Tab-separated table of C-alpha atoms in Angstrom:
chain	number	residue	atom	x	y	z
A	1	MET	CA	103.977	-46.866	167.260
A	2	ILE	CA	105.130	-46.375	163.657
A	3	GLN	CA	104.637	-42.902	162.314
A	4	GLY	CA	105.725	-41.670	158.896
A	5	THR	CA	107.127	-38.398	157.444
A	6	THR	CA	104.558	-38.594	154.612
A	7	THR	CA	101.582	-40.585	153.416
A	8	ASP	CA	102.893	-43.798	151.724
A	9	ALA	CA	106.158	-43.665	153.670
A	10	GLY	CA	105.765	-47.331	154.537
A	11	LYS	CA	103.849	-47.303	157.862
A	12	SER	CA	101.321	-49.976	156.988
A	13	LEU	CA	103.979	-52.354	155.621
A	14	LEU	CA	106.375	-51.743	158.471
A	15	VAL	CA	103.620	-52.519	160.998
A	16	ALA	CA	102.814	-55.686	159.046
A	17	GLY	CA	106.448	-56.622	158.970
A	18	PHE	CA	106.866	-55.994	162.734
A	19	CYS	CA	103.742	-58.084	163.418
A	20	ARG	CA	105.085	-61.073	161.481
A	21	CYS	CA	108.640	-60.743	162.981
A	22	LEU	CA	107.324	-60.451	166.547
A	23	LYS	CA	105.048	-63.431	165.928
A	24	ARG	CA	108.125	-65.374	164.826
A	25	LEU	CA	109.858	-64.318	168.050
A	26	GLY	CA	106.990	-65.746	170.107
A	27	TYR	CA	105.199	-62.565	171.086
A	28	LYS	CA	101.367	-62.336	171.145
A	29	VAL	CA	100.997	-59.240	168.987
A	30	ALA	CA	98.126	-57.268	167.473
A	31	PRO	CA	97.953	-54.320	165.028
A	32	PHE	CA	96.129	-51.062	165.845
A	33	LYS	CA	95.381	-47.948	163.889
A	34	PRO	CA	93.450	-45.292	165.839
A	35	GLN	CA	92.047	-43.456	162.825
A	36	ASN	CA	92.114	-44.515	159.217
A	37	MET	CA	90.867	-42.801	156.080
A	38	ALA	CA	90.394	-45.256	153.188
A	39	LEU	CA	87.816	-46.619	150.700
A	40	ASN	CA	89.427	-50.052	150.853
A	41	SER	CA	87.967	-51.755	153.881
A	42	ALA	CA	87.531	-55.268	155.238
A	43	VAL	CA	84.692	-57.059	157.068
A	44	THR	CA	85.609	-58.684	160.387
A	45	PRO	CA	84.234	-62.059	161.381
A	46	ASP	CA	81.885	-60.344	163.879
A	47	GLY	CA	80.382	-58.174	161.158
A	48	GLY	CA	82.271	-54.937	161.609
A	49	GLU	CA	84.195	-52.815	159.136
A	50	ILE	CA	87.879	-51.834	159.449
A	51	GLY	CA	90.680	-50.643	157.196
A	52	ARG	CA	92.097	-53.190	154.732
A	53	ALA	CA	95.633	-52.600	156.096
A	54	GLN	CA	94.582	-53.675	159.638
A	55	ALA	CA	93.107	-56.939	158.346
A	56	LEU	CA	96.404	-57.656	156.502
A	57	GLN	CA	98.421	-56.784	159.642
A	58	ALA	CA	96.196	-59.118	161.722
A	59	GLN	CA	97.020	-61.877	159.196
A	60	ALA	CA	100.701	-61.031	159.624
A	61	ALA	CA	100.273	-61.381	163.423
A	62	GLY	CA	98.389	-64.610	163.080
A	63	VAL	CA	95.275	-63.293	164.874
A	64	ILE	CA	91.624	-62.799	163.936
A	65	PRO	CA	90.874	-59.197	162.939
A	66	ASN	CA	88.318	-57.280	165.033
A	67	VAL	CA	86.958	-53.751	165.148
A	68	ASP	CA	89.219	-52.634	168.041
A	69	MET	CA	92.149	-52.854	165.650
A	70	ASN	CA	90.769	-49.839	163.767
A	71	PRO	CA	88.214	-48.034	166.012
A	72	ILE	CA	87.723	-45.078	163.631
A	73	LEU	CA	87.435	-45.514	159.863
A	74	LEU	CA	86.628	-42.543	157.617
A	75	LYS	CA	85.359	-43.334	154.172
A	76	PRO	CA	85.432	-40.195	151.959
A	77	SER	CA	82.234	-39.432	150.115
A	78	SER	CA	83.336	-36.075	148.789
A	79	ASP	CA	86.375	-33.690	149.037
A	80	THR	CA	85.088	-32.320	152.378
A	81	GLY	CA	82.870	-35.122	153.740
A	82	ALA	CA	83.129	-38.722	154.870
A	83	GLN	CA	81.142	-41.580	156.361
A	84	VAL	CA	82.259	-41.991	159.947
A	85	ILE	CA	82.570	-45.566	161.187
A	86	ILE	CA	83.080	-46.110	164.909
A	87	HIS	CA	83.905	-49.614	166.258
A	88	GLY	CA	82.977	-51.140	162.987
A	89	LYS	CA	79.572	-49.502	162.467
A	90	ALA	CA	78.670	-46.412	160.393
A	91	ILE	CA	77.273	-43.693	162.670
A	92	SER	CA	76.778	-40.761	160.237
A	93	ASN	CA	78.169	-38.767	157.387
A	94	MET	CA	80.096	-35.671	158.496
A	95	GLN	CA	81.764	-32.682	156.903
A	96	ALA	CA	85.385	-32.052	157.877
A	97	LYS	CA	84.529	-29.203	160.299
A	98	ALA	CA	81.923	-31.219	162.105
A	99	TYR	CA	84.285	-34.190	162.466
A	100	HIS	CA	87.017	-31.877	163.853
A	101	ASP	CA	84.547	-30.960	166.621
A	102	TYR	CA	83.758	-34.653	167.135
A	103	LYS	CA	87.341	-35.634	167.817
A	104	LYS	CA	87.014	-35.631	171.617
A	105	VAL	CA	84.327	-38.326	171.423
A	106	ALA	CA	86.430	-40.132	168.797
A	107	MET	CA	89.440	-40.198	171.113
A	108	GLN	CA	87.424	-41.999	173.793
A	109	ALA	CA	86.541	-44.706	171.356
A	110	VAL	CA	90.245	-44.983	170.335
A	111	LEU	CA	91.446	-45.274	173.959
A	112	GLU	CA	88.745	-47.826	174.825
A	113	SER	CA	89.810	-50.069	171.918
A	114	HIS	CA	93.492	-49.698	172.679
A	115	GLN	CA	92.947	-50.647	176.321
A	116	ARG	CA	91.043	-53.791	175.284
A	117	LEU	CA	93.883	-54.791	172.969
A	118	THR	CA	96.587	-54.195	175.588
A	119	ASN	CA	94.624	-56.362	177.978
A	120	GLN	CA	94.738	-59.238	175.469
A	121	TYR	CA	98.122	-58.937	173.846
A	122	GLN	CA	101.790	-58.580	174.906
A	123	VAL	CA	102.534	-56.086	172.069
A	124	VAL	CA	100.195	-53.719	170.264
A	125	MET	CA	101.838	-52.331	167.084
A	126	VAL	CA	100.278	-49.004	166.352
A	127	GLU	CA	100.162	-47.346	162.904
A	128	GLY	CA	99.923	-43.608	162.525
A	129	ALA	CA	98.229	-41.727	159.723
A	130	GLY	CA	99.799	-39.365	157.236
A	131	SER	CA	102.439	-37.291	159.082
A	132	PRO	CA	102.631	-36.177	162.690
A	133	ALA	CA	103.980	-32.801	161.594
A	134	GLU	CA	100.763	-31.472	159.972
A	135	ILE	CA	100.529	-28.319	161.975
A	136	ASN	CA	96.884	-27.534	161.022
A	137	LEU	CA	95.731	-30.950	162.290
A	138	ARG	CA	97.579	-30.983	165.651
A	139	GLU	CA	94.633	-29.746	167.709
A	140	GLY	CA	92.609	-32.706	168.917
A	141	ASP	CA	94.883	-35.174	167.018
A	142	VAL	CA	93.791	-38.774	167.487
A	143	ALA	CA	95.872	-40.329	164.759
A	144	ASN	CA	99.544	-39.573	165.539
A	145	MET	CA	101.298	-37.851	168.416
A	146	GLY	CA	97.961	-37.018	170.088
A	147	PHE	CA	97.366	-40.658	170.529
A	148	ALA	CA	101.003	-41.484	171.405
A	149	GLU	CA	100.975	-38.933	174.176
A	150	ALA	CA	97.629	-40.138	175.537
A	151	ALA	CA	98.723	-43.765	175.512
A	152	ASP	CA	102.305	-43.095	176.529
A	153	CYS	CA	103.606	-44.913	173.440
A	154	PRO	CA	107.185	-44.900	172.081
A	155	VAL	CA	107.451	-43.894	168.396
A	156	ILE	CA	109.583	-44.952	165.460
A	157	ILE	CA	109.489	-42.632	162.420
A	158	VAL	CA	109.803	-44.108	158.909
A	159	ALA	CA	110.647	-42.232	155.697
A	160	ASP	CA	110.750	-43.252	152.073
A	161	ILE	CA	114.177	-42.610	150.566
A	162	ASP	CA	113.006	-43.531	147.022
A	163	LYS	CA	111.093	-40.291	146.825
A	164	GLY	CA	114.177	-38.198	147.633
A	165	GLY	CA	114.768	-35.734	150.472
A	166	VAL	CA	114.852	-38.395	153.213
A	167	PHE	CA	117.082	-36.487	155.587
A	168	ALA	CA	115.058	-33.312	155.234
A	169	HIS	CA	111.860	-35.323	155.829
A	170	LEU	CA	113.171	-36.887	159.014
A	171	VAL	CA	114.880	-33.802	160.550
A	172	GLY	CA	111.991	-31.513	159.501
A	173	THR	CA	109.393	-33.826	161.017
A	174	LEU	CA	111.338	-34.123	164.250
A	175	GLU	CA	111.819	-30.307	164.438
A	176	LEU	CA	108.058	-29.685	164.128
A	177	LEU	CA	107.263	-31.868	167.123
A	178	SER	CA	106.982	-30.594	170.691
A	179	ALA	CA	109.746	-31.351	173.230
A	180	SER	CA	107.800	-34.175	174.780
A	181	GLU	CA	106.936	-35.603	171.386
A	182	GLN	CA	110.558	-35.462	170.328
A	183	ASN	CA	111.564	-37.357	173.448
A	184	ARG	CA	109.015	-40.013	172.583
A	185	VAL	CA	110.780	-40.810	169.304
A	186	VAL	CA	113.176	-43.744	169.846
A	187	GLY	CA	114.586	-44.008	166.350
A	188	PHE	CA	114.224	-43.886	162.570
A	189	VAL	CA	113.725	-46.411	159.797
A	190	ILE	CA	114.571	-45.618	156.206
A	191	ASN	CA	112.449	-47.436	153.622
A	192	LYS	CA	112.897	-48.410	149.956
A	193	PHE	CA	116.621	-48.029	149.564
A	194	ARG	CA	118.334	-49.037	146.329
A	195	GLY	CA	122.016	-49.147	145.742
A	196	ASP	CA	125.211	-49.494	147.707
A	197	ILE	CA	124.485	-49.040	151.436
A	198	ALA	CA	128.057	-47.843	152.039
A	199	LEU	CA	127.317	-44.650	150.056
A	200	LEU	CA	124.498	-43.895	152.488
A	201	GLN	CA	126.553	-44.393	155.654
A	202	SER	CA	127.882	-40.821	155.972
A	203	GLY	CA	124.271	-39.555	155.819
A	204	LEU	CA	123.138	-42.015	158.480
A	205	ASP	CA	126.017	-40.933	160.753
A	206	TRP	CA	125.104	-37.286	160.250
A	207	LEU	CA	121.445	-37.958	160.985
A	208	GLU	CA	122.225	-39.734	164.271
A	209	GLU	CA	124.632	-36.981	165.349
A	210	ARG	CA	122.171	-34.216	164.334
A	211	THR	CA	119.124	-35.718	166.055
A	212	ASN	CA	120.669	-37.906	168.754
A	213	LYS	CA	118.295	-40.662	167.606
A	214	PRO	CA	119.436	-44.042	166.252
A	215	VAL	CA	118.763	-45.266	162.739
A	216	LEU	CA	117.158	-48.677	163.499
A	217	GLY	CA	117.576	-49.915	159.931
A	218	VAL	CA	117.484	-49.292	156.237
A	219	LEU	CA	114.979	-51.509	154.384
A	220	PRO	CA	115.680	-52.345	150.745
A	221	TYR	CA	113.221	-51.659	147.960
A	222	LEU	CA	111.299	-54.939	147.691
A	223	MET	CA	110.479	-55.163	143.967
A	224	ASP	CA	106.981	-56.428	142.965
A	225	LEU	CA	105.760	-56.770	146.561
A	226	GLN	CA	102.200	-57.990	146.084
A	227	LEU	CA	100.509	-57.007	149.354
A	228	ALA	CA	97.001	-55.565	149.603
A	229	GLU	CA	97.096	-51.769	149.168
A	230	GLU	CA	94.752	-49.539	151.118
A	231	ASP	CA	94.972	-46.388	149.111
A	232	ALA	CA	96.746	-46.132	145.736
A	233	ILE	CA	95.764	-48.548	143.026
A	234	GLN	CA	98.712	-50.801	142.159
A	235	ALA	CA	98.680	-50.922	138.359
A	236	ASN	CA	102.163	-52.407	137.725
A	237	GLN	CA	102.098	-55.819	136.042
A	238	HIS	CA	104.959	-57.894	134.676
A	239	ILE	CA	103.599	-60.322	132.049
A	240	ASP	CA	104.690	-61.956	128.870
A	241	LYS	CA	102.430	-60.537	126.242
A	242	ASN	CA	102.766	-63.712	124.238
A	243	ASN	CA	101.267	-65.697	127.200
A	244	VAL	CA	98.189	-63.504	127.716
A	245	ARG	CA	94.936	-65.344	127.367
A	246	LEU	CA	92.443	-62.675	128.482
A	247	ARG	CA	92.524	-58.871	128.484
A	248	ILE	CA	90.621	-57.061	131.238
A	249	ALA	CA	89.812	-53.407	131.581
A	250	VAL	CA	88.652	-51.671	134.814
A	251	PRO	CA	87.470	-48.041	134.603
A	252	VAL	CA	88.668	-46.070	137.634
A	253	PHE	CA	85.851	-44.171	139.304
A	254	SER	CA	86.367	-41.093	141.482
A	255	ARG	CA	85.222	-43.043	144.546
A	256	ILE	CA	86.416	-46.515	143.568
A	257	SER	CA	86.199	-48.858	146.542
A	258	ASN	CA	87.849	-52.171	147.438
A	259	HIS	CA	90.187	-52.224	144.429
A	260	THR	CA	91.984	-55.085	146.137
A	261	ASP	CA	89.286	-57.137	144.341
A	262	PHE	CA	91.673	-57.005	141.355
A	263	ASP	CA	94.930	-58.070	143.040
A	264	MET	CA	94.558	-61.714	141.984
A	265	LEU	CA	93.886	-60.673	138.407
A	266	ARG	CA	96.935	-58.431	138.342
A	267	ALA	CA	99.092	-61.243	139.764
A	268	HIS	CA	97.945	-63.824	137.249
A	269	PRO	CA	100.567	-64.313	134.517
A	270	GLN	CA	98.025	-65.079	131.811
A	271	LEU	CA	95.909	-61.971	132.355
A	272	GLU	CA	96.529	-58.424	131.092
A	273	LEU	CA	94.800	-56.000	133.483
A	274	THR	CA	94.413	-52.325	132.497
A	275	PHE	CA	93.079	-49.678	134.883
A	276	VAL	CA	91.469	-47.066	132.656
A	277	PRO	CA	92.008	-43.476	133.972
A	278	GLN	CA	89.360	-40.830	133.644
A	279	GLY	CA	89.502	-39.084	130.237
A	280	LYS	CA	90.635	-42.163	128.405
A	281	SER	CA	88.498	-44.566	126.384
A	282	ILE	CA	88.153	-48.195	127.475
A	283	PRO	CA	90.564	-50.086	125.179
A	284	GLY	CA	89.759	-53.240	123.267
A	285	CYS	CA	89.582	-56.188	125.634
A	286	ASP	CA	87.743	-59.332	126.425
A	287	LEU	CA	86.210	-58.413	129.810
A	288	ILE	CA	85.226	-55.077	131.310
A	289	ILE	CA	84.768	-54.980	135.094
A	290	LEU	CA	82.922	-52.141	136.749
A	291	PRO	CA	84.296	-51.882	140.302
A	292	GLY	CA	82.681	-50.896	143.575
A	293	SER	CA	81.990	-47.267	144.380
A	294	LYS	CA	81.463	-45.297	147.619
A	295	HIS	CA	79.177	-42.844	145.676
A	296	VAL	CA	77.512	-44.970	143.034
A	297	ARG	CA	75.159	-42.381	141.490
A	298	ASP	CA	77.932	-39.800	141.092
A	299	ASP	CA	80.293	-42.392	139.606
A	300	LEU	CA	77.550	-43.575	137.270
A	301	ALA	CA	77.251	-39.986	136.066
A	302	LEU	CA	81.027	-39.878	135.705
A	303	LEU	CA	80.955	-43.066	133.660
A	304	LYS	CA	78.470	-41.452	131.213
A	305	GLN	CA	80.425	-38.169	131.260
A	306	HIS	CA	83.559	-39.970	129.987
A	307	ARG	CA	81.401	-41.894	127.425
A	308	TRP	CA	82.415	-45.191	128.981
A	309	ASP	CA	78.784	-46.214	128.456
A	310	HIS	CA	79.388	-45.964	124.682
A	311	ASP	CA	82.631	-48.021	125.030
A	312	ILE	CA	80.723	-50.690	126.951
A	313	ALA	CA	77.960	-50.880	124.323
A	314	LYS	CA	80.511	-51.226	121.515
A	315	HIS	CA	82.375	-53.913	123.569
A	316	LEU	CA	79.155	-55.876	123.935
A	317	ARG	CA	78.333	-55.543	120.216
A	318	TYR	CA	81.630	-57.235	119.489
A	319	GLY	CA	80.816	-60.119	121.864
A	320	GLY	CA	82.796	-59.026	124.918
A	321	LYS	CA	81.727	-59.730	128.523
A	322	VAL	CA	80.969	-57.263	131.363
A	323	LEU	CA	80.995	-57.886	135.056
A	324	GLY	CA	79.919	-55.504	137.795
A	325	ILE	CA	80.967	-55.731	141.485
A	326	CYS	CA	78.867	-54.064	144.168
A	327	GLY	CA	78.381	-50.457	143.003
A	328	GLY	CA	79.347	-51.533	139.438
A	329	TYR	CA	76.663	-54.237	139.657
A	330	GLN	CA	74.083	-51.589	140.662
A	331	MET	CA	75.112	-49.376	137.678
A	332	LEU	CA	74.395	-52.220	135.213
A	333	GLY	CA	70.789	-52.362	136.318
A	334	ASN	CA	67.730	-50.333	135.306
A	335	THR	CA	67.460	-47.791	138.073
A	336	ILE	CA	69.119	-46.568	141.300
A	337	HIS	CA	66.974	-44.815	143.845
A	338	ASP	CA	68.399	-42.934	146.847
A	339	PRO	CA	65.229	-41.665	148.578
A	340	LEU	CA	66.944	-40.935	151.901
A	341	GLY	CA	70.020	-39.164	150.422
A	342	ILE	CA	72.292	-41.877	151.803
A	343	GLU	CA	75.106	-40.851	149.390
A	344	GLY	CA	74.332	-37.143	149.326
A	345	LYS	CA	71.354	-35.524	147.668
A	346	ALA	CA	68.254	-37.708	147.494
A	347	GLY	CA	67.400	-38.662	143.966
A	348	PHE	CA	67.073	-41.175	141.133
A	349	SER	CA	69.397	-42.319	138.351
A	350	GLU	CA	68.877	-44.354	135.215
A	351	GLY	CA	71.230	-47.285	135.133
A	352	LEU	CA	72.893	-48.783	132.082
A	353	GLY	CA	69.983	-51.217	131.600
A	354	TYR	CA	71.956	-54.425	130.963
A	355	LEU	CA	70.712	-56.277	134.047
A	356	ASN	CA	67.089	-56.588	134.925
A	357	ILE	CA	67.337	-55.266	138.476
A	358	ASN	CA	66.245	-52.098	140.355
A	359	THR	CA	68.250	-50.810	143.317
A	360	GLU	CA	67.280	-48.750	146.284
A	361	LEU	CA	69.886	-47.398	148.719
A	362	GLN	CA	68.951	-47.931	152.307
A	363	ALA	CA	70.089	-46.677	155.699
A	364	GLU	CA	71.436	-49.949	157.056
A	365	LYS	CA	74.744	-51.161	155.624
A	366	GLN	CA	75.162	-54.842	154.838
A	367	LEU	CA	78.448	-56.238	156.339
A	368	THR	CA	78.743	-59.983	155.893
A	369	HIS	CA	81.097	-62.800	154.846
A	370	SER	CA	79.394	-65.038	152.332
A	371	THR	CA	79.956	-68.400	150.671
A	372	GLY	CA	77.992	-70.098	147.975
A	373	HIS	CA	78.013	-71.581	144.498
A	374	LEU	CA	78.354	-69.911	141.099
A	375	LEU	CA	75.529	-70.290	138.644
A	376	LEU	CA	77.418	-69.370	135.515
A	377	ASP	CA	77.135	-72.960	134.234
A	378	ASN	CA	73.332	-73.185	134.765
A	379	SER	CA	73.881	-75.575	137.638
A	380	GLN	CA	72.704	-75.279	141.234
A	381	GLN	CA	75.824	-77.250	142.160
A	382	GLY	CA	78.329	-74.855	140.656
A	383	VAL	CA	81.808	-73.905	141.775
A	384	VAL	CA	82.208	-72.780	145.358
A	385	ILE	CA	82.620	-68.954	145.756
A	386	GLU	CA	83.569	-66.934	148.814
A	387	GLY	CA	83.535	-63.202	149.475
A	388	TYR	CA	82.246	-60.432	151.581
A	389	GLN	CA	79.583	-57.775	151.233
A	390	ILE	CA	79.834	-54.042	152.080
A	391	HIS	CA	76.918	-52.130	150.623
A	392	VAL	CA	73.801	-50.048	151.403
A	393	GLY	CA	71.828	-51.058	148.359
A	394	ALA	CA	69.101	-53.651	147.961
A	395	SER	CA	68.744	-54.850	144.364
A	396	ILE	CA	65.563	-56.580	143.270
A	397	ARG	CA	65.702	-58.895	140.273
A	398	GLU	CA	62.761	-59.017	137.955
A	399	PRO	CA	60.891	-62.359	137.739
A	400	ASP	CA	62.601	-65.104	135.663
A	401	THR	CA	65.921	-63.335	135.846
A	402	LYS	CA	68.895	-65.559	136.489
A	403	ALA	CA	71.079	-64.928	139.559
A	404	PHE	CA	74.907	-64.897	139.573
A	405	CYS	CA	75.301	-67.217	142.550
A	406	THR	CA	73.379	-69.015	145.287
A	407	LEU	CA	74.521	-68.326	148.852
A	408	ASN	CA	74.709	-70.946	151.621
A	409	ASN	CA	72.064	-69.066	153.579
A	410	GLY	CA	69.601	-69.932	150.773
A	411	LYS	CA	69.564	-66.448	149.271
A	412	LEU	CA	70.421	-65.658	145.650
A	413	ASP	CA	72.963	-62.945	144.854
A	414	GLY	CA	73.604	-60.911	141.713
A	415	CYS	CA	72.181	-61.217	138.224
A	416	MET	CA	72.933	-62.456	134.717
A	417	SER	CA	71.655	-61.015	131.468
A	418	ALA	CA	69.503	-63.196	129.224
A	419	ASP	CA	72.271	-63.368	126.567
A	420	ASN	CA	74.887	-64.385	129.193
A	421	GLN	CA	77.156	-61.488	128.293
A	422	VAL	CA	76.658	-59.342	131.428
A	423	ALA	CA	76.836	-60.357	135.075
A	424	GLY	CA	76.906	-58.623	138.492
A	425	SER	CA	77.293	-59.452	142.133
A	426	TYR	CA	77.490	-57.749	145.509
A	427	LEU	CA	80.425	-60.052	146.478
A	428	HIS	CA	83.860	-58.496	146.928
A	429	GLY	CA	86.758	-60.925	146.833
A	430	LEU	CA	85.132	-63.147	144.332
A	431	PHE	CA	88.461	-63.676	142.450
A	432	ASP	CA	90.294	-64.771	145.586
A	433	SER	CA	89.329	-68.457	145.339
A	434	PRO	CA	91.307	-70.226	142.517
A	435	GLU	CA	88.321	-72.305	141.380
A	436	ALA	CA	85.949	-69.360	141.250
A	437	LEU	CA	88.520	-67.256	139.411
A	438	GLN	CA	89.169	-69.942	136.877
A	439	HIS	CA	85.446	-70.450	136.296
A	440	ILE	CA	84.716	-66.717	135.868
A	441	LEU	CA	87.591	-66.410	133.414
A	442	SER	CA	86.201	-69.354	131.497
A	443	TRP	CA	82.840	-67.540	131.323
A	444	ALA	CA	84.725	-64.580	129.914
A	445	GLY	CA	86.322	-66.698	127.226
A	446	ALA	CA	89.702	-67.893	128.528
A	447	ASP	CA	91.140	-71.262	129.540
A	448	THR	CA	93.633	-70.300	132.214
A	449	ASP	CA	95.932	-72.109	134.615
A	450	LYS	CA	94.723	-72.432	138.221
A	451	ALA	CA	96.186	-69.836	140.535
A	452	GLN	CA	97.091	-70.056	144.197
A	453	THR	CA	94.614	-68.752	146.769
A	454	TYR	CA	94.698	-65.105	147.735
A	455	ALA	CA	95.537	-66.076	151.319
A	456	GLN	CA	98.464	-68.168	150.201
A	457	GLN	CA	99.780	-65.410	147.971
A	458	GLN	CA	99.512	-62.843	150.813
A	459	GLU	CA	101.235	-65.254	153.269
A	460	HIS	CA	104.163	-65.617	150.881
A	461	GLU	CA	104.500	-61.844	150.492
A	462	LEU	CA	104.205	-61.266	154.262
A	463	ASP	CA	107.036	-63.742	154.860
A	464	ARG	CA	109.112	-61.980	152.247
A	465	LEU	CA	108.514	-58.627	153.984
A	466	ALA	CA	109.383	-60.105	157.382
A	467	ASP	CA	112.515	-61.675	156.079
A	468	ALA	CA	113.669	-58.241	154.919
A	469	CYS	CA	112.764	-56.663	158.258
A	470	GLU	CA	114.654	-59.408	160.155
A	471	ALA	CA	117.717	-58.897	157.962
A	472	HIS	CA	117.901	-55.156	157.946
A	473	LEU	CA	116.487	-53.837	161.227
A	474	ASP	CA	118.302	-53.705	164.630
A	475	TRP	CA	116.181	-56.164	166.534
A	476	SER	CA	118.263	-56.019	169.695
A	477	LYS	CA	117.347	-52.360	170.111
A	478	ILE	CA	113.756	-52.898	168.977
A	479	THR	CA	113.079	-55.750	171.406
A	480	ASN	CA	114.707	-53.721	174.172
A	481	PHE	CA	112.135	-50.957	173.520
A	482	ILE	CA	109.357	-53.595	173.598
A	483	THR	CA	110.421	-55.246	176.872
A	484	SER	CA	110.998	-51.852	178.506
A	485	GLN	CA	107.461	-50.765	177.537
A	486	MET	CA	105.954	-54.061	178.699
A	487	SER	CA	107.735	-53.721	182.026
A	488	LYS	CA	106.580	-50.094	182.333
A	489	ASN	CA	103.000	-51.287	181.814
A	490	ASN	CA	103.483	-54.148	184.259
A	491	ARG	CA	102.904	-56.595	181.425
A	492	TYR	CA	106.285	-58.266	181.223
A	493	GLU	CA	105.871	-62.001	180.716
């Protein structure tokens, strides 16, 4: 199990790196995260919902993702509440106190999933959440040492040296663990180091002497690593301004979801992508994209509060294009009804009125992988598009309103405005296919070079991560831990 001294210490990436390295060594390996809190999720082939990081880690391991890899997913809907997803399906919305009382039931789901994975794989690489030293969260813990103790799992602790205070983070975290938990820690990994490693050596020697735990490696800072992020939006982009053919702006909602939709746009050398923070006006651009939202009516109100609706109207007057994805698609319509209070208080909101659709939020969530053809060129035989749907809304197009794409199951998805300036779709991942991306950018006004597929780009970056892990971690010690654990579990092969 990989645990971290802080959020964003490098747990997700280290598990992905371990999965790819162990796959290269010939192990049958799978990722596992007992409990995840994130608005960036993925749809498994069997129609479940898991954290985006576990889907990436499964790709690193070369296995098909399934709901056992992330048995509990919490999707925040407010500062104190979240949608609770167990084994891939949403069961209810809970406040923090209610979920705390639910943890005993949650732990059973976690242990059942872990057992199924250990029956199928030689190695299960477990990712913790946040920090194991959060004293207020220790009771009933299912995400860190509570799970490690229940599953009898050895632990590696990772810390981010780029933030500073790495020795205090590691020693302090270890000190706040119980004696049995301290004994469970088999070593440390230091992440994101820049500079001369020789200057760090005295600190490493001190750390090993102080804790009696080995430092299993120091990973370098991998500049511009383009792997799917689960939490923080990655806004960094290195482009030649003279080579930009299209400028894109994405307003950042409070409950923005699946922002990995924009990874391929950010990676394209001919696109300038700007994430617009709250309180700032949408800058001049060619295309505005309204992203998905976990709380669409609240984020629609936020959009109007920041006068982004006025920015969008001005943008359209000057001939710009607007695209909405999932929740952003719903906002572009005429109305959004939530009669059951699916996202909080029951009610009704006026949309922006650019697409001739009306949306009603419903109890059953749609979780599907979809393929089809774009209809941007007025052809029923348009460019192939692939994506996935995660939404609770049903949007009805008014008669004689053009759809965005036709799906292979015969259904139509999305909508286009009569003047061809505004479009929307429920499909996440619609930029991941090079042909679809190029076609959508052409609709927005740019002739761009064809990109690689998202899967190819992620494969390249996973190999880059694994190369660093192979070069800078002590694999003789790590594989000794693994074979010892396999033997202990009577699973040595």
